[in-house]
Amino acid sequence: MTARNKAAFAAGQRKRAAIRQMLAAHSPLLRPLTLEQLQARLRDEFGLYAAVSTVAYHREQIRLEQASEDCNCSNLSNSGEAA
């Protein structure tokens, strides 16, 4: 799949990478960051603006990516043992 608007796609990828970095650096022992906190840190630390709905979308997509990676890794290890 190719992006129709390459500049917007690249900007979205920068935002997603920044959100992924913030989520990874956040301690799991603390409360999860709210959308508003992520939005403020995105603006203050990375100089990127995103609406709360955009932050929510990227956060959900990151969680789905991580879940599918976890699922695929366990499936691959199980299929390797059976072969």
C-alpha positions as YAML, in Angstrom:
chain: A
units: angstrom
residues:
- id: 1
  name: MET
  ca: [0.00, 0.00, 0.00]
- id: 2
  name: THR
  ca: [1.30, 3.41, -0.88]
- id: 3
  name: ALA
  ca: [0.38, 6.63, 0.83]
- id: 4
  name: ARG
  ca: [-1.59, 9.14, -1.20]
- id: 5
  name: ASN
  ca: [-0.25, 12.13, 0.71]
- id: 6
  name: LYS
  ca: [3.36, 11.33, 1.52]
- id: 7
  name: ALA
  ca: [3.92, 14.44, 3.65]
- id: 8
  name: ALA
  ca: [0.89, 13.69, 5.85]
- id: 9
  name: PHE
  ca: [1.89, 10.03, 6.09]
- id: 10
  name: ALA
  ca: [5.41, 10.98, 7.22]
- id: 11
  name: ALA
  ca: [4.01, 13.42, 9.79]
- id: 12
  name: GLY
  ca: [1.72, 10.72, 11.14]
- id: 13
  name: GLN
  ca: [4.62, 8.28, 11.40]
- id: 14
  name: ARG
  ca: [6.66, 10.85, 13.35]
- id: 15
  name: LYS
  ca: [3.76, 11.33, 15.76]
- id: 16
  name: ARG
  ca: [3.26, 7.59, 16.17]
- id: 17
  name: ALA
  ca: [6.98, 7.06, 16.79]
- id: 18
  name: ALA
  ca: [7.00, 9.81, 19.43]
- id: 19
  name: ILE
  ca: [3.92, 8.36, 21.15]
- id: 20
  name: ARG
  ca: [5.47, 4.88, 21.03]
- id: 21
  name: GLN
  ca: [8.65, 6.28, 22.61]
- id: 22
  name: MET
  ca: [6.69, 8.00, 25.40]
- id: 23
  name: LEU
  ca: [4.67, 4.86, 26.15]
- id: 24
  name: ALA
  ca: [7.81, 2.71, 26.21]
- id: 25
  name: ALA
  ca: [9.59, 5.10, 28.58]
- id: 26
  name: HIS
  ca: [6.63, 5.27, 30.97]
- id: 27
  name: SER
  ca: [6.94, 2.97, 33.97]
- id: 28
  name: PRO
  ca: [4.30, 0.21, 34.09]
- id: 29
  name: LEU
  ca: [4.08, 0.76, 37.85]
- id: 30
  name: LEU
  ca: [2.62, 4.23, 37.33]
- id: 31
  name: ARG
  ca: [-0.85, 5.09, 36.12]
- id: 32
  name: PRO
  ca: [-1.13, 5.04, 32.35]
- id: 33
  name: LEU
  ca: [-0.69, 8.37, 30.64]
- id: 34
  name: THR
  ca: [-3.97, 10.04, 29.69]
- id: 35
  name: LEU
  ca: [-4.59, 11.24, 26.17]
- id: 36
  name: GLU
  ca: [-4.26, 14.83, 27.33]
- id: 37
  name: GLN
  ca: [-0.90, 14.08, 28.98]
- id: 38
  name: LEU
  ca: [0.35, 12.39, 25.82]
- id: 39
  name: GLN
  ca: [-0.86, 15.34, 23.74]
- id: 40
  name: ALA
  ca: [0.89, 17.86, 26.01]
- id: 41
  name: ARG
  ca: [4.15, 15.89, 26.05]
- id: 42
  name: LEU
  ca: [3.99, 15.44, 22.29]
- id: 43
  name: ARG
  ca: [3.75, 19.22, 21.92]
- id: 44
  name: ASP
  ca: [6.30, 20.13, 24.62]
- id: 45
  name: GLU
  ca: [8.96, 17.47, 24.09]
- id: 46
  name: PHE
  ca: [8.70, 16.80, 20.38]
- id: 47
  name: GLY
  ca: [7.20, 20.01, 19.02]
- id: 48
  name: LEU
  ca: [4.40, 18.10, 17.32]
- id: 49
  name: TYR
  ca: [0.74, 19.03, 17.50]
- id: 50
  name: ALA
  ca: [-1.99, 16.40, 17.40]
- id: 51
  name: ALA
  ca: [-5.64, 16.48, 18.36]
- id: 52
  name: VAL
  ca: [-6.71, 14.25, 21.24]
- id: 53
  name: SER
  ca: [-8.57, 12.01, 18.80]
- id: 54
  name: THR
  ca: [-5.38, 11.59, 16.75]
- id: 55
  name: VAL
  ca: [-3.40, 10.67, 19.86]
- id: 56
  name: ALA
  ca: [-6.11, 8.15, 20.77]
- id: 57
  name: TYR
  ca: [-5.97, 6.62, 17.29]
- id: 58
  name: HIS
  ca: [-2.18, 6.26, 17.33]
- id: 59
  name: ARG
  ca: [-2.18, 4.85, 20.87]
- id: 60
  name: GLU
  ca: [-4.77, 2.24, 19.89]
- id: 61
  name: GLN
  ca: [-2.86, 1.30, 16.74]
- id: 62
  name: ILE
  ca: [0.35, 0.89, 18.77]
- id: 63
  name: ARG
  ca: [-1.47, -1.41, 21.20]
- id: 64
  name: LEU
  ca: [-2.90, -3.45, 18.33]
- id: 65
  name: GLU
  ca: [0.54, -3.75, 16.72]
- id: 66
  name: GLN
  ca: [2.03, -4.95, 20.01]
- id: 67
  name: ALA
  ca: [-0.79, -7.44, 20.54]
- id: 68
  name: SER
  ca: [-0.39, -8.87, 17.04]
- id: 69
  name: GLU
  ca: [3.39, -9.12, 17.50]
- id: 70
  name: ASP
  ca: [2.89, -10.99, 20.77]
- id: 71
  name: CYS
  ca: [0.35, -13.28, 19.13]
- id: 72
  name: ASN
  ca: [2.54, -13.94, 16.07]
- id: 73
  name: CYS
  ca: [5.60, -14.70, 18.18]
- id: 74
  name: SER
  ca: [3.78, -17.33, 20.22]
- id: 75
  name: ASN
  ca: [2.30, -18.87, 17.06]
- id: 76
  name: LEU
  ca: [5.69, -19.01, 15.40]
- id: 77
  name: SER
  ca: [7.32, -20.64, 18.40]
- id: 78
  name: ASN
  ca: [4.55, -23.23, 18.65]
- id: 79
  name: SER
  ca: [4.71, -24.06, 14.94]
- id: 80
  name: GLY
  ca: [8.48, -24.45, 15.19]
- id: 81
  name: GLU
  ca: [8.17, -26.97, 18.01]
- id: 82
  name: ALA
  ca: [5.65, -29.09, 16.12]
- id: 83
  name: ALA
  ca: [7.79, -29.34, 13.00]
...
